[in-house]
Amino acid sequence: VQLQASGGGLVQAGDSLRLSCVASGRTFSSAVMGWFRQAPGQERRFVAIISGSTSSTRYADSVKGRFTISRDNAKNTINLQMNSLKPEDTAVYYCAAGRLMLIAPDGYNYWGQGTQLTVSS
């Protein structure tokens, strides 16, 4: 599985942005897909995940109510709609693919290259 993330950029606090991740591979529809982020000097952290079979979702408390993860299995794509962005959302965002609904980055086998989001105050 290869993952290609895109959509990052420089925005102002309160703005919205959507990240996308396109996956290759025939097992996409069954894979758990997730978004993680890593700020400078910090470890990579869970943001949101979505299951393959039922598209059930789970969010980090810090983004709940502001971010929405979705998937389009026909296009092998997941998206992360981010609203009401805050400076503390600034990080490199990575998409990942795995088998189980885990929030630990170690639970994911495949990673995209990352896309930078910078939110100015």
Coordinates of C-alpha atoms in Angstrom, one line a residue:
V1 CA 0.0 0.0 0.0
Q2 CA 1.3 3.4 -0.9
L3 CA -0.2 6.6 0.5
Q4 CA 0.0 10.1 -0.9
A5 CA -1.2 13.0 1.3
S6 CA -1.9 16.5 0.1
G7 CA -3.8 19.6 1.0
G8 CA -1.7 21.3 3.6
G9 CA -0.8 24.9 3.6
L10 CA -0.6 28.2 5.6
V11 CA -3.9 29.4 6.9
Q12 CA -5.2 31.8 9.6
A13 CA -6.8 30.8 12.9
G14 CA -10.5 30.1 12.3
D15 CA -10.0 29.0 8.7
S16 CA -11.0 25.7 7.2
L17 CA -8.9 23.3 5.2
R18 CA -9.2 19.8 3.8
L19 CA -6.5 17.2 3.6
S20 CA -6.7 14.3 1.3
C21 CA -4.9 11.0 1.1
V22 CA -5.0 8.7 -2.0
A23 CA -4.0 5.1 -1.5
S24 CA -2.9 2.4 -3.9
G25 CA -3.7 -1.2 -3.4
R26 CA -6.7 -3.5 -3.7
T27 CA -7.3 -3.8 0.1
F28 CA -8.1 -0.2 0.7
S29 CA -11.8 -0.7 1.3
S30 CA -11.1 -3.0 4.2
A31 CA -8.2 -1.0 5.8
V32 CA -8.5 1.2 8.8
M33 CA -7.3 4.6 7.7
G34 CA -6.1 7.4 9.9
W35 CA -4.7 10.8 10.3
F36 CA -1.9 11.6 12.7
R37 CA 0.1 14.7 13.2
Q38 CA 3.5 15.6 14.5
A39 CA 4.5 19.1 15.7
P40 CA 8.1 20.1 16.1
G41 CA 9.8 18.5 19.0
Q42 CA 6.8 16.3 19.7
E43 CA 5.9 12.7 19.1
R44 CA 3.5 11.7 16.4
R45 CA -0.1 11.8 17.7
F46 CA -3.5 10.4 16.8
V47 CA -6.0 12.8 15.2
A48 CA -8.7 10.7 13.6
I49 CA -9.3 7.2 12.3
I50 CA -12.0 5.5 10.2
S51 CA -12.8 1.9 9.8
G52 CA -13.1 0.2 6.5
S53 CA -16.2 -1.9 6.8
T54 CA -18.6 0.5 8.6
S55 CA -16.8 3.8 8.4
S56 CA -17.0 4.2 12.1
T57 CA -14.8 7.0 13.3
R58 CA -12.9 8.1 16.3
Y59 CA -11.3 11.5 17.1
A60 CA -8.8 12.9 19.4
D61 CA -10.4 15.1 22.1
S62 CA -8.4 18.1 20.8
V63 CA -10.1 18.0 17.4
K64 CA -13.5 16.6 18.2
G65 CA -16.3 18.7 16.8
R66 CA -13.9 20.6 14.5
F67 CA -12.4 17.8 12.3
T68 CA -14.3 15.3 10.2
I69 CA -12.7 12.2 8.7
S70 CA -14.3 10.5 5.7
R71 CA -13.5 8.0 3.0
D72 CA -14.5 7.2 -0.5
N73 CA -13.7 3.6 -1.2
A74 CA -14.5 4.0 -4.9
K75 CA -11.6 6.5 -5.2
N76 CA -9.3 5.0 -2.6
T77 CA -9.3 8.3 -0.8
I78 CA -9.7 9.6 2.7
N79 CA -10.2 13.2 3.6
L80 CA -9.9 15.2 6.8
Q81 CA -12.1 18.3 6.8
M82 CA -10.6 20.7 9.4
N83 CA -12.7 23.7 10.6
S84 CA -12.1 26.4 13.2
L85 CA -8.3 25.8 12.9
K86 CA -6.1 26.9 15.8
P87 CA -2.4 27.6 16.0
E88 CA -2.0 24.5 18.0
D89 CA -3.1 22.5 15.0
T90 CA 0.1 23.4 13.3
A91 CA 2.0 20.2 12.5
V92 CA 2.9 17.8 9.7
Y93 CA -0.1 15.6 9.0
Y94 CA 0.3 12.0 8.0
C95 CA -2.2 9.5 6.7
A96 CA -1.8 5.9 7.7
A97 CA -3.3 2.5 6.9
G98 CA -3.7 -0.4 9.2
R99 CA -5.8 -3.4 10.1
L100 CA -7.2 -2.4 13.5
M101 CA -8.9 0.7 15.0
L102 CA -5.9 1.7 17.1
I103 CA -4.9 5.2 18.1
A104 CA -1.3 4.4 18.6
P105 CA 0.9 5.2 15.6
D106 CA 2.8 1.9 16.1
G107 CA -0.4 0.1 15.1
Y108 CA -0.1 1.3 11.5
N109 CA 2.0 -0.4 8.8
Y110 CA 1.8 2.1 6.0
W111 CA 2.4 5.9 6.0
G112 CA 2.1 8.7 3.6
Q113 CA 4.9 11.3 3.3
G114 CA 3.2 14.0 5.4
T115 CA 1.8 17.4 4.5
Q116 CA 2.5 20.5 6.5
L117 CA -0.2 22.6 8.0
T118 CA 0.6 25.9 9.6
V119 CA -2.0 28.0 11.3
S120 CA -1.1 31.5 12.1
S121 CA -2.8 33.5 14.9

